[in-house]
PDB file of C-alpha atoms in Angstrom:
ATOM      1  CA  MET A   1      24.109 137.976 252.623  1.00  0.00           C
ATOM      2  CA  LYS A   2      20.698 138.124 250.955  1.00  0.00           C
ATOM      3  CA  LEU A   3      19.570 134.656 249.888  1.00  0.00           C
ATOM      4  CA  PHE A   4      16.723 133.452 247.666  1.00  0.00           C
ATOM      5  CA  ASP A   5      15.362 129.941 248.303  1.00  0.00           C
ATOM      6  CA  THR A   6      13.762 129.175 244.956  1.00  0.00           C
ATOM      7  CA  HIS A   7      12.040 125.975 246.123  1.00  0.00           C
ATOM      8  CA  CYS A   8      10.749 125.303 249.632  1.00  0.00           C
ATOM      9  CA  HIS A   9       7.625 123.334 250.597  1.00  0.00           C
ATOM     10  CA  LEU A  10       6.546 125.476 253.538  1.00  0.00           C
ATOM     11  CA  ASP A  11       3.167 123.739 253.630  1.00  0.00           C
ATOM     12  CA  ALA A  12       4.762 120.351 254.444  1.00  0.00           C
ATOM     13  CA  ASP A  13       5.591 118.776 257.820  1.00  0.00           C
ATOM     14  CA  PHE A  14       8.774 120.194 259.367  1.00  0.00           C
ATOM     15  CA  ASP A  15       8.850 117.952 262.444  1.00  0.00           C
ATOM     16  CA  GLY A  16       6.182 120.113 264.063  1.00  0.00           C
ATOM     17  CA  ARG A  17       7.833 123.498 263.459  1.00  0.00           C
ATOM     18  CA  SER A  18       5.457 126.302 262.526  1.00  0.00           C
ATOM     19  CA  VAL A  19       5.731 128.377 259.366  1.00  0.00           C
ATOM     20  CA  GLN A  20       6.384 131.430 261.561  1.00  0.00           C
ATOM     21  CA  ASP A  21       9.325 129.702 263.251  1.00  0.00           C
ATOM     22  CA  LEU A  22      10.746 128.498 259.940  1.00  0.00           C
ATOM     23  CA  LEU A  23      10.545 131.948 258.393  1.00  0.00           C
ATOM     24  CA  LYS A  24      12.092 133.651 261.429  1.00  0.00           C
ATOM     25  CA  ARG A  25      15.042 131.241 261.302  1.00  0.00           C
ATOM     26  CA  ALA A  26      15.303 131.782 257.563  1.00  0.00           C
ATOM     27  CA  LEU A  27      15.292 135.573 257.825  1.00  0.00           C
ATOM     28  CA  ASP A  28      17.888 135.461 260.617  1.00  0.00           C
ATOM     29  CA  ALA A  29      20.081 133.444 258.227  1.00  0.00           C
ATOM     30  CA  GLY A  30      19.605 135.963 255.412  1.00  0.00           C
ATOM     31  CA  VAL A  31      16.942 134.118 253.409  1.00  0.00           C
ATOM     32  CA  GLU A  32      14.746 137.027 252.307  1.00  0.00           C
ATOM     33  CA  LYS A  33      12.710 135.420 249.529  1.00  0.00           C
ATOM     34  CA  ILE A  34      11.197 131.959 249.125  1.00  0.00           C
ATOM     35  CA  VAL A  35       9.170 130.326 246.356  1.00  0.00           C
ATOM     36  CA  LEU A  36       6.613 127.844 247.697  1.00  0.00           C
ATOM     37  CA  PRO A  37       5.547 125.336 245.015  1.00  0.00           C
ATOM     38  CA  GLY A  38       2.093 123.795 245.174  1.00  0.00           C
ATOM     39  CA  VAL A  39       2.111 120.160 244.057  1.00  0.00           C
ATOM     40  CA  ALA A  40      -1.590 119.241 243.764  1.00  0.00           C
ATOM     41  CA  PRO A  41      -4.963 121.013 243.623  1.00  0.00           C
ATOM     42  CA  ALA A  42      -5.702 119.904 247.197  1.00  0.00           C
ATOM     43  CA  ASN A  43      -2.843 121.979 248.641  1.00  0.00           C
ATOM     44  CA  TRP A  44      -3.018 125.075 246.422  1.00  0.00           C
ATOM     45  CA  ASP A  45      -5.261 127.016 248.811  1.00  0.00           C
ATOM     46  CA  GLU A  46      -2.913 126.413 251.735  1.00  0.00           C
ATOM     47  CA  CYS A  47       0.074 127.496 249.663  1.00  0.00           C
ATOM     48  CA  LEU A  48      -1.744 130.633 248.542  1.00  0.00           C
ATOM     49  CA  GLU A  49      -2.667 131.494 252.123  1.00  0.00           C
ATOM     50  CA  ILE A  50       0.919 131.103 253.328  1.00  0.00           C
ATOM     51  CA  ALA A  51       2.205 133.353 250.544  1.00  0.00           C
ATOM     52  CA  GLN A  52      -0.500 135.957 251.109  1.00  0.00           C
ATOM     53  CA  THR A  53       0.177 136.212 254.838  1.00  0.00           C
ATOM     54  CA  HIS A  54       3.987 136.133 254.876  1.00  0.00           C
ATOM     55  CA  PRO A  55       6.045 138.842 253.120  1.00  0.00           C
ATOM     56  CA  GLY A  56       8.826 137.475 250.970  1.00  0.00           C
ATOM     57  CA  VAL A  57       7.015 134.210 250.185  1.00  0.00           C
ATOM     58  CA  PHE A  58       5.805 133.703 246.617  1.00  0.00           C
ATOM     59  CA  VAL A  59       3.716 130.826 245.358  1.00  0.00           C
ATOM     60  CA  ALA A  60       3.948 128.554 242.321  1.00  0.00           C
ATOM     61  CA  LEU A  61       1.067 126.250 241.414  1.00  0.00           C
ATOM     62  CA  GLY A  62       1.120 122.957 239.547  1.00  0.00           C
ATOM     63  CA  ILE A  63       0.442 119.229 239.551  1.00  0.00           C
ATOM     64  CA  HIS A  64       3.538 117.251 240.521  1.00  0.00           C
ATOM     65  CA  PRO A  65       4.238 114.151 238.402  1.00  0.00           C
ATOM     66  CA  GLN A  66       4.139 111.937 241.507  1.00  0.00           C
ATOM     67  CA  CYS A  67       0.649 113.284 242.283  1.00  0.00           C
ATOM     68  CA  VAL A  68      -0.751 112.455 238.849  1.00  0.00           C
ATOM     69  CA  ARG A  69      -1.286 108.790 239.760  1.00  0.00           C
ATOM     70  CA  GLU A  70      -3.400 109.827 242.753  1.00  0.00           C
ATOM     71  CA  LEU A  71      -5.878 111.825 240.642  1.00  0.00           C
ATOM     72  CA  THR A  72      -8.653 110.632 238.377  1.00  0.00           C
ATOM     73  CA  ALA A  73      -8.950 111.973 234.849  1.00  0.00           C
ATOM     74  CA  LEU A  74     -11.850 114.165 235.959  1.00  0.00           C
ATOM     75  CA  GLU A  75      -9.808 115.534 238.886  1.00  0.00           C
ATOM     76  CA  VAL A  76      -6.906 116.335 236.575  1.00  0.00           C
ATOM     77  CA  ASP A  77      -9.195 118.150 234.126  1.00  0.00           C
ATOM     78  CA  ALA A  78     -10.803 120.145 236.945  1.00  0.00           C
ATOM     79  CA  GLY A  79      -7.384 120.938 238.387  1.00  0.00           C
ATOM     80  CA  LEU A  80      -6.068 122.204 235.068  1.00  0.00           C
ATOM     81  CA  ARG A  81      -9.117 124.445 234.609  1.00  0.00           C
ATOM     82  CA  ARG A  82      -8.678 125.893 238.099  1.00  0.00           C
ATOM     83  CA  LEU A  83      -4.965 126.343 237.507  1.00  0.00           C
ATOM     84  CA  ASP A  84      -5.721 128.363 234.372  1.00  0.00           C
ATOM     85  CA  GLU A  85      -8.115 130.563 236.388  1.00  0.00           C
ATOM     86  CA  LEU A  86      -5.620 131.130 239.208  1.00  0.00           C
ATOM     87  CA  LEU A  87      -2.850 132.007 236.769  1.00  0.00           C
ATOM     88  CA  HIS A  88      -5.206 134.409 234.989  1.00  0.00           C
ATOM     89  CA  GLU A  89      -5.797 136.068 238.384  1.00  0.00           C
ATOM     90  CA  ASN A  90      -2.010 136.483 238.825  1.00  0.00           C
ATOM     91  CA  LYS A  91      -1.997 134.219 241.874  1.00  0.00           C
ATOM     92  CA  ALA A  92       1.385 132.617 241.093  1.00  0.00           C
ATOM     93  CA  VAL A  93       4.886 133.548 239.923  1.00  0.00           C
ATOM     94  CA  ALA A  94       5.443 130.184 238.209  1.00  0.00           C
ATOM     95  CA  VAL A  95       3.765 126.966 237.093  1.00  0.00           C
ATOM     96  CA  GLY A  96       5.092 124.231 239.277  1.00  0.00           C
ATOM     97  CA  GLU A  97       6.029 121.893 240.514  1.00  0.00           C
ATOM     98  CA  VAL A  98       5.529 119.993 237.267  1.00  0.00           C
ATOM     99  CA  GLY A  99       7.507 117.518 235.208  1.00  0.00           C
ATOM    100  CA  ILE A 100       8.375 113.869 234.683  1.00  0.00           C
ATOM    101  CA  ASP A 101       9.411 111.212 237.194  1.00  0.00           C
ATOM    102  CA  HIS A 102      10.539 107.823 235.885  1.00  0.00           C
ATOM    103  CA  ARG A 103      12.003 106.654 239.188  1.00  0.00           C
ATOM    104  CA  TRP A 104       8.673 106.022 240.862  1.00  0.00           C
ATOM    105  CA  ASP A 105       6.326 105.526 237.904  1.00  0.00           C
ATOM    106  CA  LEU A 106       7.609 102.551 235.948  1.00  0.00           C
ATOM    107  CA  ASP A 107       4.716 101.347 233.793  1.00  0.00           C
ATOM    108  CA  ALA A 108       4.001 102.815 230.371  1.00  0.00           C
ATOM    109  CA  GLU A 109       0.460 103.944 231.133  1.00  0.00           C
ATOM    110  CA  ALA A 110       1.526 105.950 234.204  1.00  0.00           C
ATOM    111  CA  ARG A 111       4.315 107.593 232.256  1.00  0.00           C
ATOM    112  CA  GLN A 112       1.952 108.480 229.424  1.00  0.00           C
ATOM    113  CA  ARG A 113      -0.387 110.203 231.910  1.00  0.00           C
ATOM    114  CA  GLN A 114       2.584 112.128 233.311  1.00  0.00           C
ATOM    115  CA  ASP A 115       3.479 113.293 229.811  1.00  0.00           C
ATOM    116  CA  GLN A 116      -0.077 114.444 229.115  1.00  0.00           C
ATOM    117  CA  VAL A 117      -0.378 116.422 232.356  1.00  0.00           C
ATOM    118  CA  PHE A 118       3.091 117.914 231.945  1.00  0.00           C
ATOM    119  CA  LEU A 119       2.356 119.015 228.371  1.00  0.00           C
ATOM    120  CA  ALA A 120      -0.932 120.595 229.442  1.00  0.00           C
ATOM    121  CA  GLN A 121       0.875 122.582 232.109  1.00  0.00           C
ATOM    122  CA  LEU A 122       3.585 123.683 229.680  1.00  0.00           C
ATOM    123  CA  ASP A 123       0.751 124.965 227.492  1.00  0.00           C
ATOM    124  CA  LEU A 124      -0.507 127.019 230.460  1.00  0.00           C
ATOM    125  CA  ALA A 125       2.997 128.297 231.204  1.00  0.00           C
ATOM    126  CA  GLN A 126       3.302 129.416 227.595  1.00  0.00           C
ATOM    127  CA  ALA A 127      -0.139 131.044 227.563  1.00  0.00           C
ATOM    128  CA  HIS A 128       0.486 132.966 230.791  1.00  0.00           C
ATOM    129  CA  ARG A 129       4.176 133.608 230.059  1.00  0.00           C
ATOM    130  CA  LEU A 130       5.217 132.105 233.382  1.00  0.00           C
ATOM    131  CA  PRO A 131       8.241 129.886 233.990  1.00  0.00           C
ATOM    132  CA  PRO A 132       7.601 126.218 234.714  1.00  0.00           C
ATOM    133  CA  ILE A 133       9.399 124.764 237.742  1.00  0.00           C
ATOM    134  CA  ILE A 134      10.472 121.362 236.468  1.00  0.00           C
ATOM    135  CA  HIS A 135      10.864 118.146 238.432  1.00  0.00           C
ATOM    136  CA  CYS A 136      12.892 115.695 236.346  1.00  0.00           C
ATOM    137  CA  LEU A 137      14.004 112.439 237.955  1.00  0.00           C
ATOM    138  CA  ASP A 138      15.596 109.628 235.932  1.00  0.00           C
ATOM    139  CA  ALA A 139      13.829 111.063 232.877  1.00  0.00           C
ATOM    140  CA  HIS A 140      16.159 113.567 231.256  1.00  0.00           C
ATOM    141  CA  GLY A 141      15.924 111.920 227.850  1.00  0.00           C
ATOM    142  CA  ARG A 142      12.144 112.217 227.759  1.00  0.00           C
ATOM    143  CA  PHE A 143      12.132 115.697 229.275  1.00  0.00           C
ATOM    144  CA  ALA A 144      14.721 116.978 226.805  1.00  0.00           C
ATOM    145  CA  GLU A 145      12.607 115.675 223.908  1.00  0.00           C
ATOM    146  CA  ILE A 146       9.472 117.395 225.199  1.00  0.00           C
ATOM    147  CA  TRP A 147      11.139 120.707 226.066  1.00  0.00           C
ATOM    148  CA  LYS A 148      13.048 120.949 222.798  1.00  0.00           C
ATOM    149  CA  ASN A 149       9.835 120.623 220.815  1.00  0.00           C
ATOM    150  CA  HIS A 150       7.516 122.761 222.949  1.00  0.00           C
ATOM    151  CA  PRO A 151       7.026 126.479 222.165  1.00  0.00           C
ATOM    152  CA  CYS A 152       7.005 127.259 225.897  1.00  0.00           C
ATOM    153  CA  GLN A 153      10.753 127.840 225.779  1.00  0.00           C
ATOM    154  CA  GLU A 154      10.208 130.605 223.222  1.00  0.00           C
ATOM    155  CA  ALA A 155       7.611 132.362 225.403  1.00  0.00           C
ATOM    156  CA  THR A 156       9.455 132.067 228.700  1.00  0.00           C
ATOM    157  CA  HIS A 157      12.293 130.287 230.465  1.00  0.00           C
ATOM    158  CA  GLY A 158      12.132 127.354 232.894  1.00  0.00           C
ATOM    159  CA  ILE A 159      13.733 126.260 236.155  1.00  0.00           C
ATOM    160  CA  MET A 160      15.296 122.821 236.540  1.00  0.00           C
ATOM    161  CA  HIS A 161      14.490 122.169 240.196  1.00  0.00           C
ATOM    162  CA  SER A 162      17.026 120.264 242.334  1.00  0.00           C
ATOM    163  CA  TYR A 163      19.111 119.426 239.290  1.00  0.00           C
ATOM    164  CA  SER A 164      20.355 115.839 239.128  1.00  0.00           C
ATOM    165  CA  GLY A 165      21.520 115.601 235.524  1.00  0.00           C
ATOM    166  CA  SER A 166      24.954 115.737 233.970  1.00  0.00           C
ATOM    167  CA  ALA A 167      27.305 118.628 233.279  1.00  0.00           C
ATOM    168  CA  GLU A 168      26.922 117.904 229.562  1.00  0.00           C
ATOM    169  CA  LEU A 169      23.149 118.413 229.777  1.00  0.00           C
ATOM    170  CA  VAL A 170      23.661 121.706 231.618  1.00  0.00           C
ATOM    171  CA  ARG A 171      25.262 123.078 228.474  1.00  0.00           C
ATOM    172  CA  VAL A 172      22.247 121.974 226.428  1.00  0.00           C
ATOM    173  CA  TYR A 173      19.623 123.175 228.904  1.00  0.00           C
ATOM    174  CA  THR A 174      21.052 126.642 229.440  1.00  0.00           C
ATOM    175  CA  LYS A 175      20.975 127.218 225.685  1.00  0.00           C
ATOM    176  CA  GLN A 176      17.264 126.359 225.856  1.00  0.00           C
ATOM    177  CA  ASN A 177      16.390 129.034 228.452  1.00  0.00           C
ATOM    178  CA  LEU A 178      16.571 126.792 231.516  1.00  0.00           C
ATOM    179  CA  PHE A 179      17.878 127.944 234.884  1.00  0.00           C
ATOM    180  CA  ILE A 180      19.698 125.220 236.832  1.00  0.00           C
ATOM    181  CA  SER A 181      18.899 125.067 240.544  1.00  0.00           C
ATOM    182  CA  PHE A 182      20.941 123.145 243.119  1.00  0.00           C
ATOM    183  CA  SER A 183      19.663 121.855 246.457  1.00  0.00           C
ATOM    184  CA  GLY A 184      21.139 119.852 249.337  1.00  0.00           C
ATOM    185  CA  GLY A 185      22.115 117.072 246.927  1.00  0.00           C
ATOM    186  CA  VAL A 186      25.088 119.134 245.782  1.00  0.00           C
ATOM    187  CA  THR A 187      26.519 118.849 249.323  1.00  0.00           C
ATOM    188  CA  TRP A 188      26.098 115.116 249.886  1.00  0.00           C
ATOM    189  CA  ALA A 189      29.141 113.006 250.684  1.00  0.00           C
ATOM    190  CA  GLY A 190      30.192 110.970 247.666  1.00  0.00           C
ATOM    191  CA  ALA A 191      28.219 113.090 245.200  1.00  0.00           C
ATOM    192  CA  LYS A 192      30.051 113.494 241.898  1.00  0.00           C
ATOM    193  CA  ARG A 193      27.678 114.187 239.012  1.00  0.00           C
ATOM    194  CA  VAL A 194      25.746 117.018 240.671  1.00  0.00           C
ATOM    195  CA  PRO A 195      28.868 118.891 241.865  1.00  0.00           C
ATOM    196  CA  ARG A 196      30.293 118.669 238.332  1.00  0.00           C
ATOM    197  CA  ALA A 197      27.026 120.001 236.951  1.00  0.00           C
ATOM    198  CA  CYS A 198      27.201 122.864 239.437  1.00  0.00           C
ATOM    199  CA  GLN A 199      30.679 123.748 238.244  1.00  0.00           C
ATOM    200  CA  ALA A 200      29.489 123.697 234.613  1.00  0.00           C
ATOM    201  CA  THR A 201      26.529 126.057 235.120  1.00  0.00           C
ATOM    202  CA  PRO A 202      27.085 129.627 233.857  1.00  0.00           C
ATOM    203  CA  ASP A 203      26.602 132.373 236.450  1.00  0.00           C
ATOM    204  CA  GLU A 204      23.595 133.823 234.643  1.00  0.00           C
ATOM    205  CA  TRP A 205      21.639 130.523 234.863  1.00  0.00           C
ATOM    206  CA  LEU A 206      22.527 129.489 238.438  1.00  0.00           C
ATOM    207  CA  LEU A 207      19.956 129.164 241.245  1.00  0.00           C
ATOM    208  CA  ILE A 208      19.984 127.575 244.702  1.00  0.00           C
ATOM    209  CA  GLU A 209      17.218 126.063 246.837  1.00  0.00           C
ATOM    210  CA  THR A 210      16.587 123.846 249.834  1.00  0.00           C
ATOM    211  CA  ASP A 211      13.616 121.739 248.653  1.00  0.00           C
ATOM    212  CA  ALA A 212      12.863 121.720 252.388  1.00  0.00           C
ATOM    213  CA  PRO A 213      11.737 119.708 254.252  1.00  0.00           C
ATOM    214  CA  TYR A 214      13.372 117.274 251.825  1.00  0.00           C
ATOM    215  CA  GLN A 215      17.037 116.788 250.863  1.00  0.00           C
ATOM    216  CA  PRO A 216      18.797 118.125 253.987  1.00  0.00           C
ATOM    217  CA  PRO A 217      22.389 119.094 253.236  1.00  0.00           C
ATOM    218  CA  HIS A 218      25.446 117.189 254.458  1.00  0.00           C
ATOM    219  CA  PRO A 219      26.314 116.782 257.297  1.00  0.00           C
ATOM    220  CA  LEU A 220      22.770 117.543 258.553  1.00  0.00           C
ATOM    221  CA  GLU A 221      21.205 114.615 256.714  1.00  0.00           C
ATOM    222  CA  ALA A 222      18.692 113.606 259.411  1.00  0.00           C
ATOM    223  CA  GLY A 223      15.273 115.083 260.147  1.00  0.00           C
ATOM    224  CA  ALA A 224      13.475 117.779 258.227  1.00  0.00           C
ATOM    225  CA  ASN A 225      15.468 120.227 256.168  1.00  0.00           C
ATOM    226  CA  ARG A 226      14.731 123.945 256.756  1.00  0.00           C
ATOM    227  CA  PRO A 227      14.982 127.063 254.594  1.00  0.00           C
ATOM    228  CA  ASP A 228      17.760 128.515 256.786  1.00  0.00           C
ATOM    229  CA  GLN A 229      19.930 125.592 255.617  1.00  0.00           C
ATOM    230  CA  LEU A 230      20.219 127.395 252.286  1.00  0.00           C
ATOM    231  CA  VAL A 231      23.352 128.921 253.798  1.00  0.00           C
ATOM    232  CA  ARG A 232      24.989 125.488 253.686  1.00  0.00           C
ATOM    233  CA  VAL A 233      24.041 125.025 250.030  1.00  0.00           C
ATOM    234  CA  ALA A 234      25.485 128.446 249.182  1.00  0.00           C
ATOM    235  CA  ASP A 235      28.723 127.587 251.013  1.00  0.00           C
ATOM    236  CA  VAL A 236      29.241 124.335 249.098  1.00  0.00           C
ATOM    237  CA  VAL A 237      28.309 125.867 245.739  1.00  0.00           C
ATOM    238  CA  ALA A 238      30.859 128.614 246.449  1.00  0.00           C
ATOM    239  CA  GLN A 239      33.558 126.040 247.234  1.00  0.00           C
ATOM    240  CA  LEU A 240      32.820 124.111 244.042  1.00  0.00           C
ATOM    241  CA  ARG A 241      32.968 127.285 241.952  1.00  0.00           C
ATOM    242  CA  GLU A 242      36.036 128.655 243.772  1.00  0.00           C
ATOM    243  CA  THR A 243      34.393 131.851 244.919  1.00  0.00           C
ATOM    244  CA  THR A 244      32.772 133.225 248.067  1.00  0.00           C
ATOM    245  CA  ALA A 245      29.368 132.440 249.526  1.00  0.00           C
ATOM    246  CA  GLU A 246      28.641 136.171 249.380  1.00  0.00           C
ATOM    247  CA  ASN A 247      29.210 136.133 245.619  1.00  0.00           C
ATOM    248  CA  ILE A 248      26.986 133.090 245.157  1.00  0.00           C
ATOM    249  CA  ALA A 249      24.290 134.791 247.239  1.00  0.00           C
ATOM    250  CA  ARG A 250      24.528 137.932 245.091  1.00  0.00           C
ATOM    251  CA  ILE A 251      24.384 135.996 241.796  1.00  0.00           C
ATOM    252  CA  THR A 252      21.572 133.640 242.769  1.00  0.00           C
ATOM    253  CA  PHE A 253      19.468 136.349 244.440  1.00  0.00           C
ATOM    254  CA  ALA A 254      19.555 138.439 241.264  1.00  0.00           C
ATOM    255  CA  ASN A 255      18.862 135.376 239.141  1.00  0.00           C
ATOM    256  CA  GLY A 256      15.937 134.419 241.357  1.00  0.00           C
ATOM    257  CA  LEU A 257      14.374 137.835 240.906  1.00  0.00           C
ATOM    258  CA  ARG A 258      14.824 137.531 237.146  1.00  0.00           C
ATOM    259  CA  ALA A 259      13.619 133.921 236.945  1.00  0.00           C
ATOM    260  CA  PHE A 260      10.341 134.709 238.711  1.00  0.00           C
ATOM    261  CA  GLY A 261       9.752 138.203 237.300  1.00  0.00           C
ATOM    262  CA  LEU A 262      10.298 139.945 240.639  1.00  0.00           C
ATOM    263  CA  GLU A 263      12.830 142.584 239.580  1.00  0.00           C
TER     264      GLU A 263
END
């Protein structure tokens, strides 16, 4: 099986494991391509270096909604200018990880700043015709309003990272040029909404990811997740969709190439 991990934070802490070790394990498991999303200007250079020195790793660059609160207005403005320059230099295959997070930012002012930074990055995605990788947590109503009214969806598609919404929203999102990506959450014991959403996603819009080192799949829900655990995600997605893991690998690998312009 050839697998495509469309979201893996290789620059993060993996309980002391090196990037080389992680990628060797991943390749042994069939994971041939990985998208590494940068989440803040401070880690973009490290992400770029990892992608430049490891075949099969591609970088996305963005300001994560949870990082917005840690940046001053001047730092955000400088970050957006640098992001524009890096995208102009073809340094990334996507704009991300970007989006809206209402689970951790509760006050109105913080949420307004998230909206502003997200909209600015959608503008960049539109201008550079690159897909945004979207983090949306407890904020689907607000995200849906923004995406529906933004011309980005006419210039390119988007990727709903580690999807946590409903099956009903899948039907709306896929009509608005959004790929739906499933991570370890689809495997968790007791999960209901995400598995139903997985079953509702059309083949042509389906992606899989690990979000490693976060969201380890069941039953390996302790310690850092790893990109080789994408095999477990593929197995569970196959079970939910009543097909084989090999078929899921084939579909999601092709979709990954298409989503990130790597055909």
